[in-house]
Amino acid sequence: MMDQTSLKVLDFLSTYVTEHKKGLIDEVLSRRTRHLTFVLEDIYQSQNASAVVRTCDCFGIQDLHVIENKHSFELNPRVVHGASKWVNVHHYQEAENNTKACFDTLRKKGYKIMATSPDKGCLSVHDVDISEPIALVFGTEITGISEFTKSQADGLVTIPMYGFSESLNISVSAAICANILIEKLFRSEINWTLTEDEKNEIKLNWYRTIVSRSEILEKQFLKSLNHS
């Protein structure tokens, strides 16, 4: 929960944000969710990583979890188009097995781990049960999910395809899955929205991003608080 000082900083920075921008931020936050989150395992092409960040923002998925066992996560500014400012990207890069570290973290938060696979015998993404929070894992561009992910996931998910090709580009797969699962969420009676505290926490980060010289302004404001 945000402390009183953070709430005061939020109110202070809001005075530097136009009413139009504040209204737009509130509208976007009303459609943000943490009930669904995406996980990227060892994605090494920056255009794919960037496209998935942009997809998360477009479909209201607030968190993206990035596993970096073999490859570093890089963004392509020409693809991401600033979307990384609005999405919380969580990096897993310091453990011996970053995939396990990520899964452990997500399970503690109540997520069911589902991993994507081109295998036609897997569960169709259209049939995924969204009653529980879902973390959907996407693997590398060439080999897909790791054997560890395949063995540790709670289930494997596929996108039905009807042509000669057996798989899709990761960024395309993420966009299709996001569209299907978010629409299911919106049509459901599940409480998928953020809490007011979560909204305020994200809003504070966004205000810090959009307000010019926000770091300096915040320091001056906190200094004035300490002397009052």
Short mmCIF file of N, CA, C and O in Angstrom, two decimals, residues 47-170:
data_model
loop_
_atom_site.label_atom_id
_atom_site.label_comp_id
_atom_site.label_asym_id
_atom_site.label_seq_id
_atom_site.Cartn_x
_atom_site.Cartn_y
_atom_site.Cartn_z
N GLN A 47 13.16 -6.43 -32.00
CA GLN A 47 11.88 -6.03 -32.59
C GLN A 47 10.73 -6.86 -32.04
O GLN A 47 9.61 -6.36 -31.87
N ASN A 48 10.99 -8.14 -31.74
CA ASN A 48 9.95 -8.98 -31.15
C ASN A 48 9.65 -8.57 -29.71
O ASN A 48 8.50 -8.46 -29.30
N ALA A 49 10.71 -8.35 -28.93
CA ALA A 49 10.54 -7.93 -27.55
C ALA A 49 9.77 -6.62 -27.49
O ALA A 49 8.84 -6.44 -26.69
N SER A 50 10.13 -5.68 -28.35
CA SER A 50 9.49 -4.37 -28.37
C SER A 50 8.04 -4.47 -28.78
O SER A 50 7.17 -3.78 -28.23
N ALA A 51 7.76 -5.33 -29.75
CA ALA A 51 6.38 -5.49 -30.21
C ALA A 51 5.50 -6.07 -29.12
O ALA A 51 4.32 -5.70 -28.99
N VAL A 52 6.05 -6.97 -28.30
CA VAL A 52 5.25 -7.56 -27.21
C VAL A 52 4.98 -6.51 -26.13
O VAL A 52 3.87 -6.47 -25.56
N VAL A 53 5.94 -5.66 -25.83
CA VAL A 53 5.71 -4.57 -24.87
C VAL A 53 4.57 -3.69 -25.37
O VAL A 53 3.66 -3.33 -24.62
N ARG A 54 4.61 -3.37 -26.65
CA ARG A 54 3.56 -2.52 -27.23
C ARG A 54 2.21 -3.23 -27.20
O ARG A 54 1.17 -2.61 -26.93
N THR A 55 2.21 -4.53 -27.44
CA THR A 55 0.97 -5.31 -27.37
C THR A 55 0.38 -5.28 -25.96
O THR A 55 -0.82 -5.10 -25.78
N CYS A 56 1.24 -5.44 -24.96
CA CYS A 56 0.77 -5.39 -23.57
C CYS A 56 0.09 -4.05 -23.28
O CYS A 56 -1.00 -4.01 -22.68
N ASP A 57 0.71 -2.97 -23.71
CA ASP A 57 0.11 -1.65 -23.47
C ASP A 57 -1.22 -1.53 -24.21
O ASP A 57 -2.22 -1.09 -23.63
N CYS A 58 -1.25 -1.94 -25.47
CA CYS A 58 -2.46 -1.80 -26.28
C CYS A 58 -3.64 -2.57 -25.69
O CYS A 58 -4.79 -2.11 -25.75
N PHE A 59 -3.38 -3.74 -25.10
CA PHE A 59 -4.46 -4.58 -24.59
C PHE A 59 -4.65 -4.46 -23.08
O PHE A 59 -5.42 -5.21 -22.49
N GLY A 60 -3.95 -3.53 -22.44
CA GLY A 60 -4.18 -3.27 -21.03
C GLY A 60 -3.52 -4.23 -20.07
O GLY A 60 -3.92 -4.32 -18.90
N ILE A 61 -2.50 -4.95 -20.53
CA ILE A 61 -1.76 -5.87 -19.65
C ILE A 61 -0.63 -5.07 -19.00
O ILE A 61 0.30 -4.62 -19.67
N GLN A 62 -0.71 -4.89 -17.68
CA GLN A 62 0.19 -3.95 -17.01
C GLN A 62 1.60 -4.48 -16.82
O GLN A 62 2.55 -3.71 -16.82
N ASP A 63 1.75 -5.80 -16.66
CA ASP A 63 3.07 -6.35 -16.33
C ASP A 63 3.58 -7.31 -17.40
O ASP A 63 2.83 -8.14 -17.91
N LEU A 64 4.87 -7.18 -17.69
CA LEU A 64 5.56 -8.10 -18.58
C LEU A 64 6.78 -8.63 -17.83
O LEU A 64 7.58 -7.86 -17.31
N HIS A 65 6.90 -9.96 -17.75
CA HIS A 65 8.01 -10.59 -17.04
C HIS A 65 9.01 -11.13 -18.06
O HIS A 65 8.62 -11.87 -18.98
N VAL A 66 10.26 -10.75 -17.90
CA VAL A 66 11.29 -11.07 -18.89
C VAL A 66 12.36 -11.95 -18.27
O VAL A 66 13.05 -11.54 -17.32
N ILE A 67 12.50 -13.16 -18.79
CA ILE A 67 13.50 -14.12 -18.32
C ILE A 67 14.73 -14.02 -19.22
O ILE A 67 14.63 -14.14 -20.44
N GLU A 68 15.89 -13.79 -18.61
CA GLU A 68 17.12 -13.61 -19.38
C GLU A 68 18.16 -14.64 -18.94
O GLU A 68 19.08 -14.33 -18.18
N ASN A 69 18.01 -15.87 -19.41
CA ASN A 69 18.99 -16.91 -19.10
C ASN A 69 20.19 -16.83 -20.04
O ASN A 69 21.34 -16.83 -19.61
N LYS A 70 19.92 -16.76 -21.33
CA LYS A 70 20.98 -16.76 -22.34
C LYS A 70 21.08 -15.44 -23.09
O LYS A 70 22.14 -15.08 -23.59
N HIS A 71 19.96 -14.74 -23.21
CA HIS A 71 19.92 -13.53 -24.03
C HIS A 71 19.43 -12.34 -23.21
O HIS A 71 18.53 -12.47 -22.38
N SER A 72 20.04 -11.18 -23.46
CA SER A 72 19.62 -9.95 -22.80
C SER A 72 18.40 -9.37 -23.51
O SER A 72 18.25 -9.51 -24.72
N PHE A 73 17.55 -8.73 -22.74
CA PHE A 73 16.34 -8.12 -23.26
C PHE A 73 16.65 -6.72 -23.75
O PHE A 73 17.15 -5.87 -23.00
N GLU A 74 16.38 -6.46 -25.02
CA GLU A 74 16.65 -5.14 -25.59
C GLU A 74 15.41 -4.63 -26.30
O GLU A 74 14.64 -5.41 -26.88
N LEU A 75 15.23 -3.31 -26.24
CA LEU A 75 14.08 -2.69 -26.89
C LEU A 75 14.52 -1.94 -28.14
O LEU A 75 15.60 -1.37 -28.19
N ASN A 76 13.65 -1.95 -29.14
CA ASN A 76 13.88 -1.21 -30.38
C ASN A 76 12.96 0.01 -30.36
O ASN A 76 11.74 -0.14 -30.47
N PRO A 77 13.52 1.23 -30.20
CA PRO A 77 12.68 2.43 -30.08
C PRO A 77 11.73 2.61 -31.26
O PRO A 77 10.63 3.15 -31.11
N ARG A 78 12.14 2.17 -32.45
CA ARG A 78 11.29 2.35 -33.63
C ARG A 78 10.07 1.44 -33.60
O ARG A 78 9.08 1.69 -34.29
N VAL A 79 10.13 0.38 -32.79
CA VAL A 79 9.01 -0.56 -32.70
C VAL A 79 8.18 -0.31 -31.45
O VAL A 79 6.96 -0.30 -31.49
N VAL A 80 8.85 -0.06 -30.33
CA VAL A 80 8.14 0.06 -29.06
C VAL A 80 7.31 1.34 -28.97
O VAL A 80 6.29 1.40 -28.29
N HIS A 81 7.75 2.39 -29.69
CA HIS A 81 7.00 3.66 -29.76
C HIS A 81 6.63 4.21 -28.38
O HIS A 81 5.52 4.72 -28.18
N GLY A 82 7.54 4.08 -27.42
CA GLY A 82 7.32 4.64 -26.09
C GLY A 82 6.43 3.82 -25.18
O GLY A 82 6.16 4.22 -24.04
N ALA A 83 5.96 2.66 -25.65
CA ALA A 83 5.04 1.85 -24.83
C ALA A 83 5.67 1.37 -23.54
O ALA A 83 4.97 1.09 -22.56
N SER A 84 7.01 1.28 -23.51
CA SER A 84 7.69 0.80 -22.31
C SER A 84 7.50 1.75 -21.12
O SER A 84 7.73 1.37 -19.97
N LYS A 85 7.07 2.99 -21.38
CA LYS A 85 6.80 3.94 -20.30
C LYS A 85 5.56 3.56 -19.51
O LYS A 85 5.40 3.94 -18.36
N TRP A 86 4.66 2.80 -20.14
CA TRP A 86 3.36 2.52 -19.55
C TRP A 86 3.22 1.10 -19.03
O TRP A 86 2.21 0.75 -18.44
N VAL A 87 4.20 0.25 -19.30
CA VAL A 87 4.14 -1.16 -18.90
C VAL A 87 5.24 -1.44 -17.89
O VAL A 87 6.39 -1.00 -18.08
N ASN A 88 4.93 -2.17 -16.82
CA ASN A 88 5.95 -2.56 -15.84
C ASN A 88 6.68 -3.79 -16.36
O ASN A 88 6.08 -4.86 -16.50
N VAL A 89 7.95 -3.64 -16.66
CA VAL A 89 8.76 -4.76 -17.16
C VAL A 89 9.63 -5.28 -16.02
O VAL A 89 10.46 -4.56 -15.46
N HIS A 90 9.44 -6.56 -15.66
CA HIS A 90 10.15 -7.18 -14.55
C HIS A 90 11.23 -8.11 -15.12
O HIS A 90 10.91 -9.03 -15.87
N HIS A 91 12.46 -7.89 -14.76
CA HIS A 91 13.59 -8.66 -15.30
C HIS A 91 14.02 -9.75 -14.32
O HIS A 91 14.09 -9.54 -13.12
N TYR A 92 14.35 -10.92 -14.87
CA TYR A 92 14.89 -12.04 -14.10
C TYR A 92 16.21 -12.42 -14.77
O TYR A 92 16.24 -13.06 -15.82
N GLN A 93 17.32 -12.00 -14.15
CA GLN A 93 18.61 -12.15 -14.81
C GLN A 93 19.75 -12.49 -13.86
O GLN A 93 20.90 -12.59 -14.28
N GLU A 94 19.45 -12.67 -12.58
CA GLU A 94 20.53 -12.85 -11.60
C GLU A 94 20.58 -14.24 -10.98
O GLU A 94 21.55 -14.57 -10.30
N ALA A 95 19.55 -15.06 -11.18
CA ALA A 95 19.52 -16.39 -10.57
C ALA A 95 20.23 -17.41 -11.46
O ALA A 95 20.47 -17.17 -12.65
N GLU A 96 20.55 -18.55 -10.89
CA GLU A 96 21.15 -19.63 -11.68
C GLU A 96 20.15 -20.14 -12.72
O GLU A 96 20.52 -20.46 -13.84
N ASN A 97 18.90 -20.20 -12.32
CA ASN A 97 17.82 -20.57 -13.24
C ASN A 97 16.76 -19.46 -13.15
O ASN A 97 15.91 -19.45 -12.27
N ASN A 98 16.84 -18.51 -14.07
CA ASN A 98 15.94 -17.36 -14.04
C ASN A 98 14.50 -17.74 -14.35
O ASN A 98 13.57 -17.07 -13.89
N THR A 99 14.31 -18.80 -15.10
CA THR A 99 12.95 -19.27 -15.38
C THR A 99 12.28 -19.73 -14.10
O THR A 99 11.13 -19.39 -13.81
N LYS A 100 13.01 -20.51 -13.30
CA LYS A 100 12.47 -20.98 -12.02
C LYS A 100 12.19 -19.80 -11.09
O LYS A 100 11.14 -19.75 -10.42
N ALA A 101 13.10 -18.84 -11.05
CA ALA A 101 12.91 -17.67 -10.20
C ALA A 101 11.65 -16.91 -10.59
O ALA A 101 10.88 -16.46 -9.73
N CYS A 102 11.44 -16.77 -11.89
CA CYS A 102 10.24 -16.09 -12.38
C CYS A 102 8.97 -16.85 -12.01
O CYS A 102 8.01 -16.27 -11.47
N PHE A 103 8.97 -18.15 -12.26
CA PHE A 103 7.79 -18.98 -11.96
C PHE A 103 7.48 -18.98 -10.47
O PHE A 103 6.32 -18.91 -10.07
N ASP A 104 8.52 -19.04 -9.64
CA ASP A 104 8.32 -19.01 -8.18
C ASP A 104 7.65 -17.70 -7.76
O ASP A 104 6.73 -17.69 -6.94
N THR A 105 8.13 -16.61 -8.34
CA THR A 105 7.56 -15.30 -8.02
C THR A 105 6.10 -15.21 -8.44
O THR A 105 5.24 -14.74 -7.68
N LEU A 106 5.81 -15.68 -9.65
CA LEU A 106 4.45 -15.60 -10.17
C LEU A 106 3.49 -16.49 -9.38
O LEU A 106 2.35 -16.09 -9.10
N ARG A 107 3.95 -17.67 -9.01
CA ARG A 107 3.08 -18.58 -8.25
C ARG A 107 2.78 -18.01 -6.86
O ARG A 107 1.67 -18.18 -6.35
N LYS A 108 3.74 -17.34 -6.26
CA LYS A 108 3.50 -16.71 -4.96
C LYS A 108 2.42 -15.63 -5.07
O LYS A 108 1.73 -15.32 -4.10
N LYS A 109 2.31 -15.05 -6.26
CA LYS A 109 1.30 -14.02 -6.49
C LYS A 109 -0.04 -14.61 -6.95
O LYS A 109 -0.98 -13.87 -7.24
N GLY A 110 -0.09 -15.94 -7.03
CA GLY A 110 -1.35 -16.60 -7.36
C GLY A 110 -1.57 -16.90 -8.82
O GLY A 110 -2.69 -17.26 -9.23
N TYR A 111 -0.54 -16.78 -9.64
CA TYR A 111 -0.69 -17.03 -11.07
C TYR A 111 -0.60 -18.52 -11.41
O TYR A 111 0.20 -19.26 -10.84
N LYS A 112 -1.40 -18.92 -12.37
CA LYS A 112 -1.30 -20.23 -13.00
C LYS A 112 -0.41 -20.05 -14.22
O LYS A 112 -0.64 -19.15 -15.04
N ILE A 113 0.62 -20.87 -14.36
CA ILE A 113 1.58 -20.73 -15.46
C ILE A 113 1.14 -21.56 -16.65
O ILE A 113 1.04 -22.78 -16.58
N MET A 114 0.88 -20.88 -17.75
CA MET A 114 0.54 -21.54 -19.01
C MET A 114 1.60 -21.15 -20.04
O MET A 114 2.03 -20.00 -20.09
N ALA A 115 2.04 -22.11 -20.84
CA ALA A 115 3.09 -21.84 -21.81
C ALA A 115 2.61 -22.14 -23.23
O ALA A 115 1.84 -23.08 -23.45
N THR A 116 3.04 -21.33 -24.17
CA THR A 116 2.61 -21.49 -25.57
C THR A 116 3.45 -22.57 -26.26
O THR A 116 4.63 -22.73 -25.99
N SER A 117 2.79 -23.27 -27.17
CA SER A 117 3.45 -24.34 -27.93
C SER A 117 2.75 -24.51 -29.27
O SER A 117 1.53 -24.33 -29.35
N PRO A 118 3.49 -24.85 -30.33
CA PRO A 118 2.85 -25.08 -31.63
C PRO A 118 2.18 -26.46 -31.74
O PRO A 118 1.52 -26.75 -32.73
N ASP A 119 2.35 -27.30 -30.72
CA ASP A 119 1.79 -28.66 -30.75
C ASP A 119 0.27 -28.62 -30.84
O ASP A 119 -0.41 -28.03 -29.99
N LYS A 120 -0.27 -29.25 -31.87
CA LYS A 120 -1.73 -29.23 -32.09
C LYS A 120 -2.49 -29.96 -30.98
O LYS A 120 -3.69 -29.79 -30.84
N GLY A 121 -1.81 -30.77 -30.20
CA GLY A 121 -2.48 -31.49 -29.13
C GLY A 121 -2.67 -30.67 -27.86
O GLY A 121 -3.30 -31.13 -26.91
N CYS A 122 -2.15 -29.45 -27.85
CA CYS A 122 -2.27 -28.60 -26.66
C CYS A 122 -3.65 -27.94 -26.60
O CYS A 122 -4.41 -27.92 -27.57
N LEU A 123 -3.94 -27.36 -25.47
CA LEU A 123 -5.20 -26.66 -25.26
C LEU A 123 -5.27 -25.42 -26.16
O LEU A 123 -4.32 -24.64 -26.23
N SER A 124 -6.39 -25.24 -26.84
CA SER A 124 -6.56 -24.04 -27.67
C SER A 124 -6.63 -22.82 -26.77
O SER A 124 -7.23 -22.84 -25.70
N VAL A 125 -6.03 -21.71 -27.22
CA VAL A 125 -6.08 -20.48 -26.45
C VAL A 125 -7.52 -20.02 -26.23
O VAL A 125 -7.85 -19.36 -25.24
N HIS A 126 -8.42 -20.41 -27.14
CA HIS A 126 -9.83 -20.06 -27.00
C HIS A 126 -10.47 -20.75 -25.80
O HIS A 126 -11.49 -20.28 -25.29
N ASP A 127 -9.87 -21.85 -25.37
CA ASP A 127 -10.47 -22.66 -24.29
C ASP A 127 -9.78 -22.48 -22.94
O ASP A 127 -10.07 -23.20 -21.99
N VAL A 128 -8.87 -21.53 -22.84
CA VAL A 128 -8.15 -21.31 -21.57
C VAL A 128 -9.12 -20.81 -20.50
O VAL A 128 -9.91 -19.90 -20.73
N ASP A 129 -9.05 -21.44 -19.34
CA ASP A 129 -9.88 -21.04 -18.20
C ASP A 129 -9.25 -19.81 -17.56
O ASP A 129 -8.14 -19.86 -17.04
N ILE A 130 -9.99 -18.70 -17.57
CA ILE A 130 -9.44 -17.45 -17.06
C ILE A 130 -9.95 -17.13 -15.65
O ILE A 130 -9.78 -16.00 -15.17
N SER A 131 -10.57 -18.10 -14.99
CA SER A 131 -11.10 -17.83 -13.66
C SER A 131 -9.98 -17.54 -12.66
O SER A 131 -10.18 -16.82 -11.68
N GLU A 132 -8.79 -18.10 -12.90
CA GLU A 132 -7.62 -17.81 -12.08
C GLU A 132 -6.69 -16.87 -12.84
O GLU A 132 -6.69 -16.86 -14.07
N PRO A 133 -5.86 -16.08 -12.13
CA PRO A 133 -4.86 -15.26 -12.82
C PRO A 133 -3.94 -16.13 -13.67
O PRO A 133 -3.48 -17.18 -13.23
N ILE A 134 -3.68 -15.69 -14.88
CA ILE A 134 -2.89 -16.47 -15.84
C ILE A 134 -1.61 -15.73 -16.21
O ILE A 134 -1.62 -14.54 -16.52
N ALA A 135 -0.48 -16.46 -16.18
CA ALA A 135 0.79 -15.97 -16.72
C ALA A 135 1.09 -16.81 -17.95
O ALA A 135 1.27 -18.03 -17.84
N LEU A 136 1.11 -16.16 -19.11
CA LEU A 136 1.30 -16.89 -20.37
C LEU A 136 2.74 -16.70 -20.85
O LEU A 136 3.20 -15.58 -21.04
N VAL A 137 3.44 -17.83 -21.04
CA VAL A 137 4.87 -17.82 -21.37
C VAL A 137 5.09 -18.01 -22.87
O VAL A 137 4.52 -18.92 -23.48
N PHE A 138 5.95 -17.17 -23.44
CA PHE A 138 6.35 -17.29 -24.84
C PHE A 138 7.85 -17.57 -24.88
O PHE A 138 8.63 -16.92 -24.19
N GLY A 139 8.25 -18.54 -25.71
CA GLY A 139 9.66 -18.94 -25.78
C GLY A 139 10.45 -18.25 -26.86
O GLY A 139 9.97 -17.31 -27.51
N THR A 140 11.66 -18.71 -27.09
CA THR A 140 12.55 -18.08 -28.05
C THR A 140 12.04 -18.22 -29.48
O THR A 140 11.21 -19.07 -29.79
N GLU A 141 12.60 -17.36 -30.35
CA GLU A 141 12.13 -17.29 -31.72
C GLU A 141 12.30 -18.59 -32.50
O GLU A 141 11.52 -18.91 -33.38
N ILE A 142 13.34 -19.37 -32.18
CA ILE A 142 13.62 -20.58 -32.97
C ILE A 142 13.17 -21.85 -32.26
O ILE A 142 12.45 -22.67 -32.82
N THR A 143 13.55 -22.01 -31.00
CA THR A 143 13.29 -23.28 -30.30
C THR A 143 12.04 -23.26 -29.42
O THR A 143 11.64 -24.29 -28.90
N GLY A 144 11.44 -22.07 -29.20
CA GLY A 144 10.25 -22.01 -28.37
C GLY A 144 10.59 -22.08 -26.89
O GLY A 144 11.70 -21.73 -26.47
N ILE A 145 9.65 -22.56 -26.09
CA ILE A 145 9.86 -22.63 -24.64
C ILE A 145 10.92 -23.69 -24.31
O ILE A 145 11.12 -24.65 -25.05
N SER A 146 11.58 -23.50 -23.17
CA SER A 146 12.60 -24.45 -22.74
C SER A 146 11.97 -25.73 -22.23
O SER A 146 10.77 -25.78 -21.93
N GLU A 147 12.78 -26.77 -22.10
CA GLU A 147 12.29 -28.03 -21.54
C GLU A 147 11.85 -27.84 -20.09
O GLU A 147 10.90 -28.47 -19.63
N PHE A 148 12.55 -26.96 -19.38
CA PHE A 148 12.16 -26.67 -17.99
C PHE A 148 10.75 -26.09 -17.95
O PHE A 148 9.91 -26.52 -17.15
N THR A 149 10.50 -25.12 -18.81
CA THR A 149 9.16 -24.50 -18.86
C THR A 149 8.11 -25.53 -19.25
O THR A 149 7.02 -25.59 -18.65
N LYS A 150 8.45 -26.35 -20.22
CA LYS A 150 7.50 -27.37 -20.68
C LYS A 150 7.12 -28.33 -19.55
O LYS A 150 5.97 -28.74 -19.41
N SER A 151 8.09 -28.65 -18.70
CA SER A 151 7.83 -29.60 -17.62
C SER A 151 7.20 -28.95 -16.39
O SER A 151 6.49 -29.61 -15.63
N GLN A 152 7.44 -27.65 -16.21
CA GLN A 152 6.98 -26.98 -15.00
C GLN A 152 5.69 -26.18 -15.17
O GLN A 152 5.06 -25.79 -14.19
N ALA A 153 5.29 -25.93 -16.39
CA ALA A 153 4.06 -25.17 -16.63
C ALA A 153 2.84 -25.96 -16.20
O ALA A 153 2.84 -27.19 -16.21
N ASP A 154 1.79 -25.26 -15.82
CA ASP A 154 0.54 -25.90 -15.42
C ASP A 154 -0.25 -26.39 -16.63
O ASP A 154 -1.19 -27.18 -16.48
N GLY A 155 0.11 -25.92 -17.81
CA GLY A 155 -0.57 -26.35 -19.02
C GLY A 155 0.09 -25.73 -20.24
O GLY A 155 0.81 -24.74 -20.14
N LEU A 156 -0.13 -26.34 -21.41
CA LEU A 156 0.40 -25.84 -22.66
C LEU A 156 -0.74 -25.35 -23.55
O LEU A 156 -1.78 -26.00 -23.64
N VAL A 157 -0.51 -24.22 -24.19
CA VAL A 157 -1.55 -23.55 -24.97
C VAL A 157 -1.08 -23.38 -26.41
O VAL A 157 0.08 -23.08 -26.66
N THR A 158 -1.99 -23.55 -27.34
CA THR A 158 -1.64 -23.35 -28.75
C THR A 158 -2.67 -22.46 -29.43
O THR A 158 -3.82 -22.35 -28.98
N ILE A 159 -2.25 -21.81 -30.50
CA ILE A 159 -3.16 -21.04 -31.35
C ILE A 159 -3.53 -21.92 -32.53
O ILE A 159 -2.65 -22.35 -33.28
N PRO A 160 -4.80 -22.25 -32.70
CA PRO A 160 -5.19 -23.10 -33.84
C PRO A 160 -4.79 -22.47 -35.17
O PRO A 160 -5.00 -21.28 -35.39
N MET A 161 -4.18 -23.29 -36.04
CA MET A 161 -3.79 -22.82 -37.37
C MET A 161 -4.22 -23.83 -38.42
O MET A 161 -4.32 -25.01 -38.13
N TYR A 162 -4.45 -23.34 -39.62
CA TYR A 162 -5.07 -24.17 -40.64
C TYR A 162 -4.31 -24.18 -41.96
O TYR A 162 -4.81 -24.67 -42.97
N GLY A 163 -3.08 -23.69 -41.94
CA GLY A 163 -2.28 -23.67 -43.16
C GLY A 163 -1.11 -24.63 -43.08
O GLY A 163 -1.07 -25.53 -42.24
N PHE A 164 -0.13 -24.44 -43.96
CA PHE A 164 1.04 -25.30 -43.99
C PHE A 164 2.04 -24.95 -42.89
O PHE A 164 2.75 -25.80 -42.38
N SER A 165 2.12 -23.66 -42.54
CA SER A 165 3.06 -23.23 -41.51
C SER A 165 2.62 -23.74 -40.14
O SER A 165 1.42 -23.80 -39.84
N GLU A 166 3.59 -24.09 -39.30
CA GLU A 166 3.29 -24.69 -38.00
C GLU A 166 3.41 -23.71 -36.84
O GLU A 166 3.03 -24.05 -35.71
N SER A 167 3.92 -22.52 -37.09
CA SER A 167 4.08 -21.58 -35.98
C SER A 167 4.00 -20.14 -36.50
O SER A 167 4.13 -19.88 -37.70
N LEU A 168 3.82 -19.22 -35.55
CA LEU A 168 3.74 -17.80 -35.85
C LEU A 168 4.91 -17.07 -35.21
O LEU A 168 5.52 -17.56 -34.26
N ASN A 169 5.22 -15.89 -35.72
CA ASN A 169 6.18 -15.02 -35.07
C ASN A 169 5.70 -14.74 -33.64
O ASN A 169 4.50 -14.62 -33.40
N ILE A 170 6.64 -14.64 -32.71
CA ILE A 170 6.28 -14.45 -31.30
C ILE A 170 5.43 -13.20 -31.08
O ILE A 170 4.45 -13.23 -30.32
#
